[in-house]
Amino acid sequence: MKQNLNLLKNIRTVEPYVPGEQPQTKVIKLNTNENPYPPAPGVERALQEIDADRLRLYPDPVAKILVKALAQDHGVREDQIFVGVGSDDVLSMCFLTFFNSKKPILFPDITYSFYKVWAELYRIPYECPKLQDDFHMTKEDYYKENGGIIFPNPNAPTAIYEELDFVEDIIKHNPDVVVIVDEAYIDFAGKSAETLIEKYDNLIVVQTFSKSRSMAGMRIGYAISNPVLIQYLNDVKYSFNSYTMNQASLVCGVEAVKDRAYFEKITARIVETREWAKVELKNLGFEITDSKANFIFAMHPEYDAGELFEAMKENHIYVRHWNSERIAQYLRITIGTKEEMKVLFSFLNGYLKR
Ligand code: PMP
């Protein structure tokens, strides 16, 4: 059919985000930063107990039980929590709600690639200050006039964590715009910016159940902030879709939050495997950033990352590689179980010795 260019002009076109592959065959899957351990045992029990008849009804639009559990867990009030379908949903709502200026929003040139997609989708102008050669942010880059700020801490895919006083400086220098700290990986890192919420009225902290809670498939994310900003988020949410959280995510989410001991156990195990994997990769000649996430960002000075990526894939080991400037020689490797990592190292040992 012949393309009608006038028709095209009236369509909101966008270059979409490209998620990592979800192969449907059994592979060593180290490509999308999922948790290699199952969710807390209570989650499985809750799933089995779901009454199918309850699904006739719409879920609670305010997601009361989940919001309450999260508020208790974080020591904040219920009107300081906003929940969504994964942190992607929460972040997208934040872009729509808080980034409404003609001035550009700021986020690093190397970061979660969804930020650019939302900015384009919602027609938000943006600028991307360059990370330093060691992939750390330069805080002064975020002191200029802007329409809002977002960055992940730890950053992805670099895995680098900026200390809390660094994050606080950025928040403090931007009192007139909203600063969003995307803490998808914070539980594997250091102090969360949530401790600054009482002090700064422009701060939103976003976290997820997808990584440290082992529930990427359930899709739960949330924002913590002051009641004023949370109310604005809710106003936009109710203008979009009232019933974001399905019944299963509500009950399973609560069970996951309740089991702090299990959460701490598996998070510590992943951190331990990560530290061991860093040493192994260095011994194999890789150069890596000081990862504080559940993945490692690695490059080998003698081997092309694209070729290595393909070779791993042929051997059923999936990691992530981007053909983009500055990071084309890097691989992002999710921390799996120790057994999975051993398979990776044994493959690399053979491949690099050829
Ligand atoms: N932020 C960052 C930095 C991420 O890497 C991811 C995972 N792709 C997300 C947010 C979204 O995670 P989810 O929607 O599963 O909560």
mmCIF file of C-alpha atoms and ligand atoms in Angstrom:
data_model
loop_
_atom_site.group_PDB
_atom_site.id
_atom_site.type_symbol
_atom_site.label_atom_id
_atom_site.label_comp_id
_atom_site.label_asym_id
_atom_site.label_seq_id
_atom_site.Cartn_x
_atom_site.Cartn_y
_atom_site.Cartn_z
ATOM 1 C CA MET A 1 0.000 0.000 0.000
ATOM 2 C CA LYS A 2 1.224 3.521 -0.799
ATOM 3 C CA GLN A 3 2.300 5.487 2.314
ATOM 4 C CA ASN A 4 0.201 8.595 2.927
ATOM 5 C CA LEU A 5 2.696 11.037 4.435
ATOM 6 C CA ASN A 6 -0.026 13.390 5.677
ATOM 7 C CA LEU A 7 -1.516 10.535 7.689
ATOM 8 C CA LEU A 8 1.903 9.762 9.161
ATOM 9 C CA LYS A 9 2.291 13.379 10.314
ATOM 10 C CA ASN A 10 -0.671 12.922 12.641
ATOM 11 C CA ILE A 11 0.594 9.769 14.288
ATOM 12 C CA ARG A 12 2.678 9.734 17.458
ATOM 13 C CA THR A 13 5.645 7.721 16.237
ATOM 14 C CA VAL A 14 8.464 6.739 18.565
ATOM 15 C CA GLU A 15 11.560 4.571 18.490
ATOM 16 C CA PRO A 16 10.699 1.981 21.165
ATOM 17 C CA TYR A 17 12.811 0.628 23.997
ATOM 18 C CA VAL A 18 14.364 -2.741 23.169
ATOM 19 C CA PRO A 19 14.130 -5.175 26.083
ATOM 20 C CA GLY A 20 16.674 -7.982 26.525
ATOM 21 C CA GLU A 21 15.801 -11.316 24.970
ATOM 22 C CA GLN A 22 13.604 -13.781 26.851
ATOM 23 C CA PRO A 23 14.583 -17.080 25.169
ATOM 24 C CA GLN A 24 11.948 -19.782 25.593
ATOM 25 C CA THR A 25 14.527 -22.583 25.718
ATOM 26 C CA LYS A 26 16.733 -23.443 28.681
ATOM 27 C CA VAL A 27 19.851 -21.254 28.690
ATOM 28 C CA ILE A 28 22.218 -19.733 31.240
ATOM 29 C CA LYS A 29 20.299 -16.497 31.406
ATOM 30 C CA LEU A 30 22.477 -13.609 32.508
ATOM 31 C CA ASN A 31 21.029 -10.920 30.232
ATOM 32 C CA THR A 32 18.201 -9.063 31.970
ATOM 33 C CA ASN A 33 19.279 -8.669 35.602
ATOM 34 C CA GLU A 34 16.698 -11.020 37.034
ATOM 35 C CA ASN A 35 17.268 -12.725 40.366
ATOM 36 C CA PRO A 36 18.419 -16.367 40.074
ATOM 37 C CA TYR A 37 16.554 -17.386 43.259
ATOM 38 C CA PRO A 38 12.810 -17.917 43.674
ATOM 39 C CA PRO A 39 10.623 -15.317 45.417
ATOM 40 C CA ALA A 40 10.001 -15.643 49.187
ATOM 41 C CA PRO A 41 8.151 -18.896 50.085
ATOM 42 C CA GLY A 42 5.079 -16.917 51.168
ATOM 43 C CA VAL A 43 4.644 -15.713 47.588
ATOM 44 C CA GLU A 44 4.144 -19.245 46.307
ATOM 45 C CA ARG A 45 1.658 -19.961 49.095
ATOM 46 C CA ALA A 46 -0.261 -16.769 48.326
ATOM 47 C CA LEU A 47 -0.429 -17.688 44.638
ATOM 48 C CA GLN A 48 -1.900 -21.089 45.473
ATOM 49 C CA GLU A 49 -4.482 -19.503 47.737
ATOM 50 C CA ILE A 50 -5.801 -16.991 45.215
ATOM 51 C CA ASP A 51 -9.549 -17.450 44.905
ATOM 52 C CA ALA A 52 -10.384 -17.457 41.178
ATOM 53 C CA ASP A 53 -13.845 -16.106 41.959
ATOM 54 C CA ARG A 54 -12.188 -12.962 43.359
ATOM 55 C CA LEU A 55 -10.990 -12.260 39.818
ATOM 56 C CA ARG A 56 -14.548 -11.378 38.765
ATOM 57 C CA LEU A 57 -14.080 -8.134 40.618
ATOM 58 C CA TYR A 58 -11.764 -5.233 39.856
ATOM 59 C CA PRO A 59 -8.765 -5.058 42.146
ATOM 60 C CA ASP A 60 -8.512 -2.358 44.821
ATOM 61 C CA PRO A 61 -7.616 0.794 42.840
ATOM 62 C CA VAL A 62 -5.622 2.253 45.746
ATOM 63 C CA ALA A 63 -3.737 -1.049 46.255
ATOM 64 C CA LYS A 64 -4.204 -0.542 49.991
ATOM 65 C CA ILE A 65 -2.645 -3.782 51.309
ATOM 66 C CA LEU A 66 0.523 -3.389 49.258
ATOM 67 C CA VAL A 67 0.902 0.322 49.930
ATOM 68 C CA LYS A 68 0.453 -0.363 53.665
ATOM 69 C CA ALA A 69 3.073 -3.134 53.687
ATOM 70 C CA LEU A 70 5.566 -0.947 51.812
ATOM 71 C CA ALA A 71 4.919 2.066 54.044
ATOM 72 C CA GLN A 72 5.588 -0.060 57.124
ATOM 73 C CA ASP A 73 8.705 -1.578 55.595
ATOM 74 C CA HIS A 74 10.161 1.824 54.705
ATOM 75 C CA GLY A 75 8.999 3.616 57.851
ATOM 76 C CA VAL A 76 6.917 6.193 55.950
ATOM 77 C CA ARG A 77 3.209 7.060 55.774
ATOM 78 C CA GLU A 78 0.883 5.370 53.304
ATOM 79 C CA ASP A 79 0.378 8.652 51.441
ATOM 80 C CA GLN A 80 4.097 8.624 50.675
ATOM 81 C CA ILE A 81 3.943 5.475 48.505
ATOM 82 C CA PHE A 82 2.828 5.098 44.881
ATOM 83 C CA VAL A 83 2.728 1.624 43.321
ATOM 84 C CA GLY A 84 2.794 0.603 39.671
ATOM 85 C CA VAL A 85 3.259 -2.233 37.198
ATOM 86 C CA GLY A 86 7.000 -2.580 37.620
ATOM 87 C CA SER A 87 9.190 0.465 38.096
ATOM 88 C CA ASP A 88 8.931 1.052 34.342
ATOM 89 C CA ASP A 89 5.286 1.994 34.858
ATOM 90 C CA VAL A 90 6.137 4.148 37.884
ATOM 91 C CA LEU A 91 8.979 5.902 36.030
ATOM 92 C CA SER A 92 6.834 6.484 32.972
ATOM 93 C CA MET A 93 4.139 8.076 35.188
ATOM 94 C CA CYS A 94 6.852 10.204 36.822
ATOM 95 C CA PHE A 95 8.055 11.464 33.427
ATOM 96 C CA LEU A 96 4.499 12.368 32.481
ATOM 97 C CA THR A 97 3.742 14.054 35.806
ATOM 98 C CA PHE A 98 6.920 15.857 36.776
ATOM 99 C CA PHE A 99 8.775 16.623 33.555
ATOM 100 C CA ASN A 100 6.527 19.306 32.157
ATOM 101 C CA SER A 101 8.972 22.146 31.486
ATOM 102 C CA LYS A 102 10.269 23.670 28.250
ATOM 103 C CA LYS A 103 13.761 23.370 29.717
ATOM 104 C CA PRO A 104 15.565 20.083 29.089
ATOM 105 C CA ILE A 105 15.559 17.340 31.671
ATOM 106 C CA LEU A 106 18.974 15.852 32.432
ATOM 107 C CA PHE A 107 20.152 12.236 32.573
ATOM 108 C CA PRO A 108 23.568 10.656 31.892
ATOM 109 C CA ASP A 109 24.636 9.787 28.333
ATOM 110 C CA ILE A 110 25.147 6.169 29.380
ATOM 111 C CA THR A 111 22.179 5.001 31.412
ATOM 112 C CA TYR A 112 18.889 3.111 31.321
ATOM 113 C CA SER A 113 17.849 3.483 27.683
ATOM 114 C CA PHE A 114 14.156 3.762 28.532
ATOM 115 C CA TYR A 115 14.630 7.369 29.770
ATOM 116 C CA LYS A 116 15.252 8.603 26.240
ATOM 117 C CA VAL A 117 12.236 6.673 24.952
ATOM 118 C CA TRP A 118 9.863 8.229 27.519
ATOM 119 C CA ALA A 119 11.298 11.693 26.873
ATOM 120 C CA GLU A 120 10.656 11.233 23.144
ATOM 121 C CA LEU A 121 7.211 9.699 23.691
ATOM 122 C CA TYR A 122 6.048 12.555 25.921
ATOM 123 C CA ARG A 123 7.892 15.231 23.876
ATOM 124 C CA ILE A 124 10.059 16.254 26.822
ATOM 125 C CA PRO A 125 13.285 18.039 25.814
ATOM 126 C CA TYR A 126 16.386 16.376 27.264
ATOM 127 C CA GLU A 127 20.166 16.670 27.530
ATOM 128 C CA CYS A 128 22.604 13.931 28.452
ATOM 129 C CA PRO A 129 25.716 15.047 30.331
ATOM 130 C CA LYS A 130 28.654 12.752 29.556
ATOM 131 C CA LEU A 131 29.798 10.330 32.211
ATOM 132 C CA GLN A 132 33.519 10.531 32.959
ATOM 133 C CA ASP A 133 35.877 7.995 31.337
ATOM 134 C CA ASP A 134 35.564 5.837 34.474
ATOM 135 C CA PHE A 135 31.746 6.057 34.070
ATOM 136 C CA HIS A 136 31.207 8.154 37.203
ATOM 137 C CA MET A 137 28.802 11.099 37.003
ATOM 138 C CA THR A 138 30.056 14.677 37.356
ATOM 139 C CA LYS A 139 27.691 16.319 39.805
ATOM 140 C CA GLU A 140 28.387 19.866 38.552
ATOM 141 C CA ASP A 141 26.847 18.824 35.198
ATOM 142 C CA TYR A 142 23.536 18.760 37.036
ATOM 143 C CA TYR A 143 23.793 22.249 38.543
ATOM 144 C CA LYS A 144 22.709 24.102 35.395
ATOM 145 C CA GLU A 145 19.144 25.174 34.669
ATOM 146 C CA ASN A 146 16.974 22.219 33.742
ATOM 147 C CA GLY A 147 13.419 20.868 33.687
ATOM 148 C CA GLY A 148 14.097 17.921 36.002
ATOM 149 C CA ILE A 149 16.676 15.225 36.680
ATOM 150 C CA ILE A 150 16.667 11.437 36.620
ATOM 151 C CA PHE A 151 19.450 8.931 37.107
ATOM 152 C CA PRO A 152 19.712 5.376 38.389
ATOM 153 C CA ASN A 153 21.834 4.668 41.437
ATOM 154 C CA PRO A 154 23.578 2.268 40.945
ATOM 155 C CA ASN A 155 23.624 3.273 37.286
ATOM 156 C CA ALA A 156 22.811 0.744 34.576
ATOM 157 C CA PRO A 157 24.532 -0.694 32.659
ATOM 158 C CA THR A 158 27.715 0.667 34.281
ATOM 159 C CA ALA A 159 26.870 -0.807 37.749
ATOM 160 C CA ILE A 160 28.452 2.221 39.429
ATOM 161 C CA TYR A 161 27.053 3.539 42.709
ATOM 162 C CA GLU A 162 27.414 7.181 43.702
ATOM 163 C CA GLU A 163 27.620 7.864 47.448
ATOM 164 C CA LEU A 164 24.651 9.420 49.212
ATOM 165 C CA ASP A 165 26.322 12.817 49.774
ATOM 166 C CA PHE A 166 26.926 13.034 46.013
ATOM 167 C CA VAL A 167 23.242 12.321 45.340
ATOM 168 C CA GLU A 168 22.242 14.834 48.022
ATOM 169 C CA ASP A 169 24.329 17.572 46.388
ATOM 170 C CA ILE A 170 22.401 17.138 43.150
ATOM 171 C CA ILE A 171 19.041 17.243 44.959
ATOM 172 C CA LYS A 172 20.096 20.300 46.972
ATOM 173 C CA HIS A 173 21.231 22.218 43.887
ATOM 174 C CA ASN A 174 17.876 21.701 42.139
ATOM 175 C CA PRO A 175 15.150 22.882 44.538
ATOM 176 C CA ASP A 176 12.816 24.035 41.732
ATOM 177 C CA VAL A 177 12.630 20.778 39.791
ATOM 178 C CA VAL A 178 11.878 17.180 40.637
ATOM 179 C CA VAL A 179 14.869 14.863 41.020
ATOM 180 C CA ILE A 180 14.106 11.164 40.495
ATOM 181 C CA VAL A 181 16.574 8.624 41.839
ATOM 182 C CA ASP A 182 15.919 5.258 40.186
ATOM 183 C CA GLU A 183 17.031 2.706 42.768
ATOM 184 C CA ALA A 184 16.256 -0.518 40.893
ATOM 185 C CA TYR A 185 19.552 -1.988 42.155
ATOM 186 C CA ILE A 186 19.978 -0.220 45.509
ATOM 187 C CA ASP A 187 19.570 -3.364 47.629
ATOM 188 C CA PHE A 188 22.868 -4.690 46.240
ATOM 189 C CA ALA A 189 24.649 -1.368 46.808
ATOM 190 C CA GLY A 190 24.713 1.128 49.657
ATOM 191 C CA LYS A 191 22.559 3.756 51.315
ATOM 192 C CA SER A 192 19.263 4.650 49.677
ATOM 193 C CA ALA A 193 18.229 8.243 48.994
ATOM 194 C CA GLU A 194 14.947 7.464 50.773
ATOM 195 C CA THR A 195 16.560 8.802 53.968
ATOM 196 C CA LEU A 196 16.515 12.268 52.323
ATOM 197 C CA ILE A 197 12.793 12.370 51.633
ATOM 198 C CA GLU A 198 11.904 14.292 54.813
ATOM 199 C CA LYS A 199 14.610 16.827 54.048
ATOM 200 C CA TYR A 200 13.903 17.665 50.387
ATOM 201 C CA ASP A 201 10.473 18.281 48.866
ATOM 202 C CA ASN A 202 11.706 17.714 45.284
ATOM 203 C CA LEU A 203 12.878 14.107 45.676
ATOM 204 C CA ILE A 204 11.273 10.933 44.313
ATOM 205 C CA VAL A 205 12.897 7.550 44.979
ATOM 206 C CA VAL A 206 11.810 4.646 42.770
ATOM 207 C CA GLN A 207 12.372 0.987 43.653
ATOM 208 C CA THR A 208 11.269 -2.377 42.259
ATOM 209 C CA PHE A 209 10.370 -5.967 43.178
ATOM 210 C CA SER A 210 12.046 -7.208 39.978
ATOM 211 C CA LYS A 211 15.611 -7.564 41.242
ATOM 212 C CA SER A 212 16.144 -8.050 44.973
ATOM 213 C CA ARG A 213 12.612 -9.455 45.499
ATOM 214 C CA SER A 214 12.875 -11.975 42.618
ATOM 215 C CA MET A 215 9.556 -10.915 41.114
ATOM 216 C CA ALA A 216 10.276 -9.495 37.656
ATOM 217 C CA GLY A 217 7.433 -11.617 36.270
ATOM 218 C CA MET A 218 4.884 -10.145 38.689
ATOM 219 C CA ARG A 219 5.592 -6.501 37.708
ATOM 220 C CA ILE A 220 5.640 -4.411 40.889
ATOM 221 C CA GLY A 221 7.449 -1.123 41.341
ATOM 222 C CA TYR A 222 6.920 1.865 43.631
ATOM 223 C CA ALA A 223 7.855 5.436 44.353
ATOM 224 C CA ILE A 224 8.547 6.939 47.773
ATOM 225 C CA SER A 225 8.236 10.690 48.232
ATOM 226 C CA ASN A 226 6.311 13.341 50.139
ATOM 227 C CA PRO A 227 2.475 13.258 50.082
ATOM 228 C CA VAL A 228 2.252 16.263 47.738
ATOM 229 C CA LEU A 229 4.272 14.716 44.903
ATOM 230 C CA ILE A 230 2.627 11.309 45.444
ATOM 231 C CA GLN A 231 -0.794 12.962 45.094
ATOM 232 C CA TYR A 232 0.229 14.502 41.748
ATOM 233 C CA LEU A 233 1.396 11.067 40.580
ATOM 234 C CA ASN A 234 -1.918 9.530 41.603
ATOM 235 C CA ASP A 235 -3.860 12.246 39.769
ATOM 236 C CA VAL A 236 -2.033 11.328 36.561
ATOM 237 C CA LYS A 237 -2.419 7.605 37.199
ATOM 238 C CA TYR A 238 -6.198 7.951 37.643
ATOM 239 C CA SER A 239 -6.279 9.900 34.391
ATOM 240 C CA PHE A 240 -4.672 6.969 32.646
ATOM 241 C CA ASN A 241 -5.655 3.623 34.190
ATOM 242 C CA SER A 242 -7.292 3.230 37.627
ATOM 243 C CA TYR A 243 -6.594 -0.487 38.035
ATOM 244 C CA THR A 244 -2.880 -0.891 37.461
ATOM 245 C CA MET A 245 -2.187 -3.493 40.154
ATOM 246 C CA ASN A 246 -3.841 -6.873 39.604
ATOM 247 C CA GLN A 247 -5.107 -8.973 42.494
ATOM 248 C CA ALA A 248 -2.226 -11.468 42.339
ATOM 249 C CA SER A 249 0.427 -8.746 42.533
ATOM 250 C CA LEU A 250 -1.271 -7.213 45.535
ATOM 251 C CA VAL A 251 -1.309 -10.384 47.645
ATOM 252 C CA CYS A 252 2.050 -11.706 46.434
ATOM 253 C CA GLY A 253 3.699 -8.315 46.832
ATOM 254 C CA VAL A 254 2.621 -8.164 50.474
ATOM 255 C CA GLU A 255 4.091 -11.629 51.146
ATOM 256 C CA ALA A 256 7.406 -10.627 49.578
ATOM 257 C CA VAL A 257 7.660 -7.482 51.700
ATOM 258 C CA LYS A 258 6.801 -9.383 54.908
ATOM 259 C CA ASP A 259 9.720 -11.798 54.574
ATOM 260 C CA ARG A 260 12.692 -9.577 55.345
ATOM 261 C CA ALA A 261 14.892 -12.498 56.441
ATOM 262 C CA TYR A 262 14.562 -14.247 53.067
ATOM 263 C CA PHE A 263 15.166 -10.976 51.202
ATOM 264 C CA GLU A 264 18.331 -10.334 53.186
ATOM 265 C CA LYS A 265 19.562 -13.885 52.688
ATOM 266 C CA ILE A 266 19.285 -13.949 48.899
ATOM 267 C CA THR A 267 20.540 -10.400 48.464
ATOM 268 C CA ALA A 268 23.643 -11.202 50.512
ATOM 269 C CA ARG A 269 24.163 -14.359 48.471
ATOM 270 C CA ILE A 270 24.069 -12.404 45.207
ATOM 271 C CA VAL A 271 26.505 -9.802 46.547
ATOM 272 C CA GLU A 272 28.849 -12.588 47.643
ATOM 273 C CA THR A 273 28.664 -14.270 44.205
ATOM 274 C CA ARG A 274 29.247 -10.882 42.563
ATOM 275 C CA GLU A 275 32.421 -10.227 44.551
ATOM 276 C CA TRP A 276 33.735 -13.715 43.721
ATOM 277 C CA ALA A 277 32.797 -13.248 40.034
ATOM 278 C CA LYS A 278 34.687 -9.939 39.914
ATOM 279 C CA VAL A 279 37.886 -11.708 40.954
ATOM 280 C CA GLU A 280 37.318 -14.524 38.451
ATOM 281 C CA LEU A 281 36.730 -12.070 35.600
ATOM 282 C CA LYS A 282 39.839 -10.082 36.505
ATOM 283 C CA ASN A 283 41.859 -13.310 36.527
ATOM 284 C CA LEU A 284 40.593 -13.942 32.994
ATOM 285 C CA GLY A 285 41.945 -10.538 31.928
ATOM 286 C CA PHE A 286 38.660 -8.584 31.959
ATOM 287 C CA GLU A 287 38.519 -4.958 33.007
ATOM 288 C CA ILE A 288 35.440 -4.258 35.101
ATOM 289 C CA THR A 289 33.810 -1.350 36.886
ATOM 290 C CA ASP A 290 33.393 -1.576 40.668
ATOM 291 C CA SER A 291 29.927 -3.071 40.475
ATOM 292 C CA LYS A 292 27.485 -2.461 43.288
ATOM 293 C CA ALA A 293 24.535 -3.994 41.413
ATOM 294 C CA ASN A 294 23.394 -7.538 40.570
ATOM 295 C CA PHE A 295 25.371 -7.395 37.327
ATOM 296 C CA ILE A 296 28.924 -6.707 36.190
ATOM 297 C CA PHE A 297 29.988 -4.396 33.369
ATOM 298 C CA ALA A 298 33.076 -5.945 31.784
ATOM 299 C CA MET A 299 35.374 -5.555 28.789
ATOM 300 C CA HIS A 300 38.306 -7.626 27.596
ATOM 301 C CA PRO A 301 41.124 -5.574 26.051
ATOM 302 C CA GLU A 302 42.036 -8.376 23.617
ATOM 303 C CA TYR A 303 38.614 -9.629 22.518
ATOM 304 C CA ASP A 304 35.822 -7.904 20.663
ATOM 305 C CA ALA A 305 32.735 -7.722 22.885
ATOM 306 C CA GLY A 306 30.334 -8.316 19.981
ATOM 307 C CA GLU A 307 32.150 -11.498 18.971
ATOM 308 C CA LEU A 308 32.353 -12.687 22.558
ATOM 309 C CA PHE A 309 28.627 -12.016 22.974
ATOM 310 C CA GLU A 310 27.794 -14.111 19.881
ATOM 311 C CA ALA A 311 30.112 -16.934 20.948
ATOM 312 C CA MET A 312 28.477 -17.064 24.382
ATOM 313 C CA LYS A 313 25.034 -17.108 22.808
ATOM 314 C CA GLU A 314 25.979 -20.021 20.549
ATOM 315 C CA ASN A 315 26.932 -21.821 23.742
ATOM 316 C CA HIS A 316 23.566 -20.986 25.337
ATOM 317 C CA ILE A 317 24.945 -18.333 27.668
ATOM 318 C CA TYR A 318 23.012 -15.079 27.306
ATOM 319 C CA VAL A 319 24.494 -11.752 28.441
ATOM 320 C CA ARG A 320 23.738 -8.214 27.184
ATOM 321 C CA HIS A 321 25.658 -6.189 24.623
ATOM 322 C CA TRP A 322 24.863 -2.789 23.083
ATOM 323 C CA ASN A 323 26.205 -1.634 19.757
ATOM 324 C CA SER A 324 26.310 1.925 20.984
ATOM 325 C CA GLU A 325 29.132 4.398 21.151
ATOM 326 C CA ARG A 326 31.373 4.325 24.246
ATOM 327 C CA ILE A 327 30.104 0.962 25.500
ATOM 328 C CA ALA A 328 30.325 -1.227 22.379
ATOM 329 C CA GLN A 329 33.281 -3.108 23.863
ATOM 330 C CA TYR A 330 31.465 -3.928 27.098
ATOM 331 C CA LEU A 331 29.271 -6.818 28.163
ATOM 332 C CA ARG A 332 26.735 -6.630 30.957
ATOM 333 C CA ILE A 333 26.660 -9.889 32.853
ATOM 334 C CA THR A 334 23.876 -10.538 35.369
ATOM 335 C CA ILE A 335 24.910 -12.364 38.536
ATOM 336 C CA GLY A 336 23.375 -15.829 38.429
ATOM 337 C CA THR A 337 23.778 -18.688 40.876
ATOM 338 C CA LYS A 338 27.330 -19.763 41.616
ATOM 339 C CA GLU A 339 26.741 -22.825 39.416
ATOM 340 C CA GLU A 340 25.603 -20.684 36.478
ATOM 341 C CA MET A 341 28.604 -18.395 36.886
ATOM 342 C CA LYS A 342 30.891 -21.428 36.916
ATOM 343 C CA VAL A 343 29.476 -22.501 33.525
ATOM 344 C CA LEU A 344 30.199 -19.000 32.219
ATOM 345 C CA PHE A 345 33.776 -19.030 33.536
ATOM 346 C CA SER A 346 34.464 -22.470 32.189
ATOM 347 C CA PHE A 347 33.280 -21.334 28.733
ATOM 348 C CA LEU A 348 35.384 -18.156 28.941
ATOM 349 C CA ASN A 349 38.430 -20.123 30.069
ATOM 350 C CA GLY A 350 38.232 -22.287 26.968
ATOM 351 C CA TYR A 351 37.355 -19.439 24.599
ATOM 352 C CA LEU A 352 40.077 -17.054 25.725
ATOM 353 C CA LYS A 353 42.793 -19.728 25.580
ATOM 354 C CA ARG A 354 42.087 -20.717 21.956
HETATM 355 N N1 PMP B 1 15.358 1.075 36.146
HETATM 356 C C1 PMP B 1 16.493 0.496 35.765
HETATM 357 C C2 PMP B 1 17.772 1.234 35.907
HETATM 358 C C3 PMP B 1 16.476 -0.806 35.225
HETATM 359 O O1 PMP B 1 17.613 -1.391 34.813
HETATM 360 C C4 PMP B 1 15.248 -1.487 35.129
HETATM 361 C C5 PMP B 1 15.210 -2.913 34.612
HETATM 362 N N2 PMP B 1 15.117 -3.052 33.254
HETATM 363 C C6 PMP B 1 14.090 -0.815 35.508
HETATM 364 C C7 PMP B 1 14.180 0.455 36.033
HETATM 365 C C8 PMP B 1 12.722 -1.407 35.339
HETATM 366 O O2 PMP B 1 12.504 -2.514 36.104
HETATM 367 P P1 PMP B 1 11.026 -3.050 36.422
HETATM 368 O O3 PMP B 1 10.076 -2.375 35.476
HETATM 369 O O4 PMP B 1 11.103 -4.500 36.217
HETATM 370 O O5 PMP B 1 10.769 -2.649 37.838
#
